[in-house]
Each structure stands twice: as structure tokens, then as C-alpha cells.
PDB file of C-alpha atoms in Angstrom:
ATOM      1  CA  UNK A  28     134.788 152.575 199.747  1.00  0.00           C
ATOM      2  CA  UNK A  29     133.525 151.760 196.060  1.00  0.00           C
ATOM      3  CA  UNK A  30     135.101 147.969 196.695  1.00  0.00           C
ATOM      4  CA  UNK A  31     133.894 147.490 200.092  1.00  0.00           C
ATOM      5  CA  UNK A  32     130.334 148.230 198.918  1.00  0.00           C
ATOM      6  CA  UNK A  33     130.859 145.533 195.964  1.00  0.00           C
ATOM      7  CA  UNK A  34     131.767 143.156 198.591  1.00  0.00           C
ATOM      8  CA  UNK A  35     128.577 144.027 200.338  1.00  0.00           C
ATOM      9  CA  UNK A  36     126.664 143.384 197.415  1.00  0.00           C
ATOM     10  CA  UNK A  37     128.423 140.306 196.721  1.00  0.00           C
ATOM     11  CA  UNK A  38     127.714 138.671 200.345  1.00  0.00           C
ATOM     12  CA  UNK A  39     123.908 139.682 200.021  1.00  0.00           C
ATOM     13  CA  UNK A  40     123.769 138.074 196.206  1.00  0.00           C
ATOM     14  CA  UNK A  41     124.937 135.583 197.155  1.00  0.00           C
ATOM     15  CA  UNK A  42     122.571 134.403 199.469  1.00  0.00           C
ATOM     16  CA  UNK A  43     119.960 135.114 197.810  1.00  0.00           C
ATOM     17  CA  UNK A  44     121.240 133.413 194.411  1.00  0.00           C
ATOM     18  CA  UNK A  45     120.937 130.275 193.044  1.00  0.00           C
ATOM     19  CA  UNK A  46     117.183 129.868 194.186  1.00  0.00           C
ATOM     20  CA  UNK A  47     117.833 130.871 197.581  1.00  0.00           C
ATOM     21  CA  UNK A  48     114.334 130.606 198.456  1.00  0.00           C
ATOM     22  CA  UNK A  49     114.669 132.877 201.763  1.00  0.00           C
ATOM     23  CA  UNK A  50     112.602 136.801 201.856  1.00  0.00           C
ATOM     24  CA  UNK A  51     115.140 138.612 203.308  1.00  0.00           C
ATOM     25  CA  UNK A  52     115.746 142.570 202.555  1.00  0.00           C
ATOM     26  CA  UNK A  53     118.671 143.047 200.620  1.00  0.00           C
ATOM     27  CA  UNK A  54     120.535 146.062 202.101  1.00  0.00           C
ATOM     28  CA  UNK A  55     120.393 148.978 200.179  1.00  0.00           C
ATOM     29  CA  UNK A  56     124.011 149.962 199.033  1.00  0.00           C
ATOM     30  CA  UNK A  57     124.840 152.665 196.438  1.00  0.00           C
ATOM     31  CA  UNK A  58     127.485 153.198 193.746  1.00  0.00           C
ATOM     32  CA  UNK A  59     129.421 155.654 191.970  1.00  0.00           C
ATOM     33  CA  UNK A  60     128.640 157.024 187.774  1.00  0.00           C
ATOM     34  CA  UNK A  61     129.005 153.817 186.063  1.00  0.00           C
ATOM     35  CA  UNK A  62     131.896 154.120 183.178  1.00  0.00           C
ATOM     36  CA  UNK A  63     130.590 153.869 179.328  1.00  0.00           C
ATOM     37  CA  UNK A  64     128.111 151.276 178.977  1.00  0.00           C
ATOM     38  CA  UNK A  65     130.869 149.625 176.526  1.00  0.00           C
ATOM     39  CA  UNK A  66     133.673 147.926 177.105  1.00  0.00           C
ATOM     40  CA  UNK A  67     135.845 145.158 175.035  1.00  0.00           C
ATOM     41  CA  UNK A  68     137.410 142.633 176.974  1.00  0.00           C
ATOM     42  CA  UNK A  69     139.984 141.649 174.729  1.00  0.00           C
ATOM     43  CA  UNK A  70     137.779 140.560 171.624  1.00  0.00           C
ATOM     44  CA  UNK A  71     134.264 140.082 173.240  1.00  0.00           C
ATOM     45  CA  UNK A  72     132.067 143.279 173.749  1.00  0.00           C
ATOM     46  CA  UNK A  73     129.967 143.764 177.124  1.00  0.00           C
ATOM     47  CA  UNK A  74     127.581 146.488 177.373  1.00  0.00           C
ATOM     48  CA  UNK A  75     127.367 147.572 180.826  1.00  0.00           C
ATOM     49  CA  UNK A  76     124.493 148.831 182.316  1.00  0.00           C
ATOM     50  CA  UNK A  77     122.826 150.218 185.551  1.00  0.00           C
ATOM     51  CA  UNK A  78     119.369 149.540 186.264  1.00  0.00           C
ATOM     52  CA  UNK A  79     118.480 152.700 184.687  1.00  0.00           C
ATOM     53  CA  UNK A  80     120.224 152.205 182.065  1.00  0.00           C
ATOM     54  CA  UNK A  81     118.508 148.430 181.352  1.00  0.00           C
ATOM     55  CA  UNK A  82     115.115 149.634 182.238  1.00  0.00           C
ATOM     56  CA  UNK A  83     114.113 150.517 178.939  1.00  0.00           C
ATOM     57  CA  UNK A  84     115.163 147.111 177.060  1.00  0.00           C
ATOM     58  CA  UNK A  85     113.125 145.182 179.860  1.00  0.00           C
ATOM     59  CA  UNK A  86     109.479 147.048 178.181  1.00  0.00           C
ATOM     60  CA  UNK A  87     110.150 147.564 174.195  1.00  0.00           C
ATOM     61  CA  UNK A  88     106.945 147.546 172.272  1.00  0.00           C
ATOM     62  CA  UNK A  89     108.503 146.393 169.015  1.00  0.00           C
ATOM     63  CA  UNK A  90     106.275 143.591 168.008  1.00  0.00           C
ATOM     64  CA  UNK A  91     108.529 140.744 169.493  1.00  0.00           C
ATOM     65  CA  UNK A  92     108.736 138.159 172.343  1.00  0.00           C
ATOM     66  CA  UNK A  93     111.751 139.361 174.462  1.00  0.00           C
ATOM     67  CA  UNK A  94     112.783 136.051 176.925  1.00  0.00           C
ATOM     68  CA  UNK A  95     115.386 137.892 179.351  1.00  0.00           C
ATOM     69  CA  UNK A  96     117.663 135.632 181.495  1.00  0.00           C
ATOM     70  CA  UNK A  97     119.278 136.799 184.636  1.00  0.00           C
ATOM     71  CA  UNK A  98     121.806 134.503 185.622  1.00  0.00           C
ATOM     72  CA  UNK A  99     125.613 134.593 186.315  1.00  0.00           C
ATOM     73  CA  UNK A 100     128.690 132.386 185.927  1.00  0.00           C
ATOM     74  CA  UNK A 101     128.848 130.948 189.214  1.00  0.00           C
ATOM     75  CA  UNK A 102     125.277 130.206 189.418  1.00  0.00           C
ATOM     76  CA  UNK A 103     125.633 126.755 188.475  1.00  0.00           C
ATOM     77  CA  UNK A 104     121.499 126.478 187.496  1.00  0.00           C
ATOM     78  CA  UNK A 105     122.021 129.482 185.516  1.00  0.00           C
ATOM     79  CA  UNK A 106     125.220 127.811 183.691  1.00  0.00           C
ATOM     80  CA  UNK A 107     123.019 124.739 183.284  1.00  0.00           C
ATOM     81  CA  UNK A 108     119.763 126.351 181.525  1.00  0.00           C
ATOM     82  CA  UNK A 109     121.857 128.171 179.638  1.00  0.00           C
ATOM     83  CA  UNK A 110     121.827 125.859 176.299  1.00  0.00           C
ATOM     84  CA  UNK A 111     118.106 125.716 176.814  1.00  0.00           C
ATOM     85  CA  UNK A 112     118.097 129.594 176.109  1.00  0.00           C
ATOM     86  CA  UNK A 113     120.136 129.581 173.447  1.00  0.00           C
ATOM     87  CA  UNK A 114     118.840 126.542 171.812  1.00  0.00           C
ATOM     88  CA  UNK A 115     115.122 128.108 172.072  1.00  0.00           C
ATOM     89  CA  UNK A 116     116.689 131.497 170.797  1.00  0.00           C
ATOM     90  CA  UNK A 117     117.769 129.675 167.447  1.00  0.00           C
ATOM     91  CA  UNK A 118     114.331 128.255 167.038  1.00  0.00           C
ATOM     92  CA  UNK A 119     112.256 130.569 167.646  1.00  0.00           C
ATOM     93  CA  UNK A 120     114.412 133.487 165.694  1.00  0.00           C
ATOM     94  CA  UNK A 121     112.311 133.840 163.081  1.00  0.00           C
ATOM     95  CA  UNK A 122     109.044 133.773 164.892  1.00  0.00           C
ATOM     96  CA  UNK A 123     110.241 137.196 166.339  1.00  0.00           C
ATOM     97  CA  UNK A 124     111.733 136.164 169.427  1.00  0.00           C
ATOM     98  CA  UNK A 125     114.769 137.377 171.206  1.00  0.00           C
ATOM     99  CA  UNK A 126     116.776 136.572 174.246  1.00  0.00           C
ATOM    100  CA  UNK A 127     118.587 138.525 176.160  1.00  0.00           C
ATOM    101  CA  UNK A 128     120.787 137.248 178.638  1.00  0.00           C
ATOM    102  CA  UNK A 129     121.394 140.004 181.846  1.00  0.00           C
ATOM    103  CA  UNK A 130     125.062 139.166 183.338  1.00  0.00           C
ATOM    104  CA  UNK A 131     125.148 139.766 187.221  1.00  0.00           C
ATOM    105  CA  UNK A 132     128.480 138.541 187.207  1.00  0.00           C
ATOM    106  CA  UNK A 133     131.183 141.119 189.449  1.00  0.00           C
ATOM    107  CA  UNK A 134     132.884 143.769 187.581  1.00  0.00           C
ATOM    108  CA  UNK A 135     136.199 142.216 188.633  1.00  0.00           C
ATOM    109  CA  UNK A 136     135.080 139.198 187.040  1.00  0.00           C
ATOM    110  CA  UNK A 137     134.553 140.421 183.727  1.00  0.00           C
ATOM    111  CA  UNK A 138     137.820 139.783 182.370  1.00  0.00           C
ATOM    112  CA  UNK A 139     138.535 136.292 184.267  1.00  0.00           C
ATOM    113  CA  UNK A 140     135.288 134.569 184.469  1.00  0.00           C
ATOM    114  CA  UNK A 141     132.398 136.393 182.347  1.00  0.00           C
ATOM    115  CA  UNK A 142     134.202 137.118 179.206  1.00  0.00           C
ATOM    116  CA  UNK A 143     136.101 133.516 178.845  1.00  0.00           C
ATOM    117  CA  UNK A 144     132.363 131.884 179.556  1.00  0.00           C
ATOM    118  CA  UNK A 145     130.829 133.817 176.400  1.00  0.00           C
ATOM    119  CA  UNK A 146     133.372 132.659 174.230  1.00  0.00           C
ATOM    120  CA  UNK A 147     134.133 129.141 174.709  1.00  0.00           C
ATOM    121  CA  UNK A 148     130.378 128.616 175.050  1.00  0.00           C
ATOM    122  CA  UNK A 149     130.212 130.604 171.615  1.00  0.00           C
ATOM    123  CA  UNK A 150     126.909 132.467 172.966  1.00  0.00           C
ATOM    124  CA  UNK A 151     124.751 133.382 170.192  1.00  0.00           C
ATOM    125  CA  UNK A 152     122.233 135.601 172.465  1.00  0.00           C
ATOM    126  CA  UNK A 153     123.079 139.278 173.480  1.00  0.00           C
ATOM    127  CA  UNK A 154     124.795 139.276 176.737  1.00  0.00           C
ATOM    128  CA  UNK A 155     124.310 142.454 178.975  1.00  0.00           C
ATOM    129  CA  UNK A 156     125.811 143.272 182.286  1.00  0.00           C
ATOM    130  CA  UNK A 157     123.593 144.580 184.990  1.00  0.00           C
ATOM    131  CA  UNK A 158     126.006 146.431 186.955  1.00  0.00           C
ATOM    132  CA  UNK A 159     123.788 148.227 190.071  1.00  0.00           C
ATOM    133  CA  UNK A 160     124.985 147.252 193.369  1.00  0.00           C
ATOM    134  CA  UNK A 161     121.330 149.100 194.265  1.00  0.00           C
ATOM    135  CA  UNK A 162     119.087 145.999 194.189  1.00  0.00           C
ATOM    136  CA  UNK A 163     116.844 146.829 196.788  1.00  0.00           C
ATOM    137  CA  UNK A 164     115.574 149.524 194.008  1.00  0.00           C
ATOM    138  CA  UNK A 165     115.773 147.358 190.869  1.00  0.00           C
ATOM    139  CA  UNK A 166     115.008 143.559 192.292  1.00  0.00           C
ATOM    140  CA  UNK A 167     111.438 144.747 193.138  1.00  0.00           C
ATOM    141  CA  UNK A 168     110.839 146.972 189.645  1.00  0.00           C
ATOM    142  CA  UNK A 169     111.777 144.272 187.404  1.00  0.00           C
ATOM    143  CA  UNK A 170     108.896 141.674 189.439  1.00  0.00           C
ATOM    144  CA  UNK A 171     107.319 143.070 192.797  1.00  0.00           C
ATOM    145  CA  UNK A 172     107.930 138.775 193.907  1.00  0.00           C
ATOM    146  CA  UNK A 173     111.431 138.284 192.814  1.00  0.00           C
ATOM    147  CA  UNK A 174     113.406 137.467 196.068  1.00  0.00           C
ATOM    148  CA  UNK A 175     116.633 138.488 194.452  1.00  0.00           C
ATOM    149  CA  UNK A 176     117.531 134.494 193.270  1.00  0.00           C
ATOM    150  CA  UNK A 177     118.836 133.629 189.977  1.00  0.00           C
ATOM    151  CA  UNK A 178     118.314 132.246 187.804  1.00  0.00           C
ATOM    152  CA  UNK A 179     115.204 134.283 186.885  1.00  0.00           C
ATOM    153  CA  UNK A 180     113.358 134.992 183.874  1.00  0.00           C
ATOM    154  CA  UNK A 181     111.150 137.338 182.214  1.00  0.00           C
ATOM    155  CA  UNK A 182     109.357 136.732 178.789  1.00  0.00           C
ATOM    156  CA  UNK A 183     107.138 139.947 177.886  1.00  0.00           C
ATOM    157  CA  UNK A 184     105.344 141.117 174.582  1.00  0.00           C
ATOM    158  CA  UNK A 185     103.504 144.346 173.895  1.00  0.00           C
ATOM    159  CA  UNK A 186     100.790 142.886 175.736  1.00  0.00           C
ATOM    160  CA  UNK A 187     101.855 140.929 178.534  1.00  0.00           C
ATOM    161  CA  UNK A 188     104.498 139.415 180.362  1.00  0.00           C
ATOM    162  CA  UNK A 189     105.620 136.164 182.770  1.00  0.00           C
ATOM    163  CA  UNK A 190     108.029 136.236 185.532  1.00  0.00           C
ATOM    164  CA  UNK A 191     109.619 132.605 187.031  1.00  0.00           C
ATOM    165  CA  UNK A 192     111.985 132.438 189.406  1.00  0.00           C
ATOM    166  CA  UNK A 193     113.358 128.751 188.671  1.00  0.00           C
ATOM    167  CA  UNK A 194     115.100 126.612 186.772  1.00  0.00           C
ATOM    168  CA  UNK A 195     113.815 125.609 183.187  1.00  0.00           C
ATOM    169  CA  UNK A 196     114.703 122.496 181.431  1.00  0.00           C
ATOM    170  CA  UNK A 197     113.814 122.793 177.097  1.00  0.00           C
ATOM    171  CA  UNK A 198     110.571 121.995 177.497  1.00  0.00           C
ATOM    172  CA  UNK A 199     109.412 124.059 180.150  1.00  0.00           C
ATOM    173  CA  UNK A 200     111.126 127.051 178.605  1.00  0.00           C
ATOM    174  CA  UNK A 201     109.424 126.506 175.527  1.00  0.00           C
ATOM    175  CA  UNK A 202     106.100 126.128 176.889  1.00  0.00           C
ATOM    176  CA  UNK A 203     106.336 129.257 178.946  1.00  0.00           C
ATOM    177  CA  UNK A 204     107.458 131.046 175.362  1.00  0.00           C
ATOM    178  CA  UNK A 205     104.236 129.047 173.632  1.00  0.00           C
ATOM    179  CA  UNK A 206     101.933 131.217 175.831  1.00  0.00           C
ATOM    180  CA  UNK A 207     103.021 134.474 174.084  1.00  0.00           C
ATOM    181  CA  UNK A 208     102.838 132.980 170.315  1.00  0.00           C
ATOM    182  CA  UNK A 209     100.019 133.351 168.516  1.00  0.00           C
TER     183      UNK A 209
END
């Protein structure tokens, strides 16, 4: 039941990835107890996490500019911003900025796809998985406008934050992060 439900969730992510412009509903579908939020894939650590369990690291008040990515490995505009994240995440490091990339890649994937990616890309950013097949709850908490389509971004202080839902090149990233520096 548990794998037919991923493949629902697959099927409806996928058409609404990869700036899928279309308003559809995403069917609701539910899942079982997620497993420990850790687990090594041979040498690279994932932390896995449901919506509940990200919530809380989408709205820290700790003083810093958090730029979260949500993208996945077979998003190929995701794959190709991807430098631009990491790039502005060694710039800006010491001006209290921090990225966070959010993995929607497929459990199943983990090992052969998601995994492999981080390491011969040598990601310096902290990867997450966002594991909740329940993105009719989520999609609409994290931005009330998000359509579902990745790539998508969030950059958020203690006293704001910016949603797009598009592509950035290096310069548009960085001015979207230059409206939260002071």
C-alpha cells in the first residue's frame, strides 16, 4: 500500500515540478511513521524529515538569513541553480547566511541518485530530505502561492521572508539575498 501511495505522489510531483506552471490540487495521500530522521548512505549522511519534522528549521529566529532550496535530482533547473546556491552560500558565510538545500528526491532514490549527486558535486550546504508524501498539507504552509513546482525558494530572517517559485541565475539569487542584508 505504502509503495503504491509513493507512486501516487510521484505522478502528482511530477507534474507539478520543474515549473509546471498549472493550479491543480495535488491529491491528498498519507504515509506511515517515518524511520529515524538519520540515515548514512554509505559515507554521506541524510537527515530525513516529514513536514513536521522540517517545520521548525523553515522559522528559526537566530539572527541569520536562512536561503532554503527545494529542488531534486531530476529537476534539471534545480540541478542547474544549484552552483548558484552554493557559490552564494560561500560568500555570504560570514555575513550570517545559510542555505539549506530540502531534497524531494524518492526514498528509493536515496541510495542511487540523491546520495551519488551530493558527493561528486562535493555539496558544501546542508542537504535535508523532505520525505511527506502529504503535500496538499505542507505545499500550502510553507507559501499559501506555491503550486507545488520546484525549484522553489525561500529566504527568511527574524523579520521577514521572500518566496520565488523560479529559476535563479547568480545574480538574481544574490539580489533577492541583498534585500535581507543590512
Amino acid at each position: 500500500m505504502l509503495m503504491k501511495l509513493k507512486l501516487v505522489f510521484i505522478a502528482v510531483l511530477t507534474l507539478l515540478s520543474c515549473n509546471n506552471q498549472k493550479k491543480d490540487t495535488v491529491k491528498q495521500v498519507t504515509s506511515e511513521a517515518l524511520p529515524e530522521n538519520k540515515a548514512i548512505y554509505n559515507d554521506v549522511e541524510l537527515e530525513i524529515y516529514d513536514y513536521d519534522g522540517l517545520k521548525p528549521l523553515l522559522s528559526k529566529n537566530d539572527g541569520k538569513i536562512h536561503v532554503i532550496n527545494f529542488w531534486a535530482t531530476w529537476c534539471k533547473p534545480c540541478v542547474k541553480e544549484l552552483p548558484y546556491f552554493e557559490q552564494l552560500g560561500a560568500k555570504y558565510k560570514d555575513k550570517n547566511v545559510e542555505v539549506l538545500l530540502v531534497s524531494l528526491d524518492f526514498p528509493h532514490q536515496y541510495e542511487s541518485k540523491l546520495k551519488p549527486f551530493i558527493k561528486e558535486r562535493d555539496l558544501k550546504s546542508k542537504v535535508l530530505v523532505l520525505d511527506d508524501p502529504d503535500s496538499n498539507r505542507w505545499i500550502p504552509q510553507i507559501n499559501q502561492d506555491w503550486s507545488g513546482s520546484i525549484p522553489a525558494t525561500i529566504i527568511i530572517n527574524d523579520e521577514k521572508s521572500s518566496f520565488y517559485e523560479q529559476s535563479f541565475n547568480y545574480t538574481e539569487l544574490e539580489e533577492a539575498l541583498k534585500k535581507f542584508l543590512n
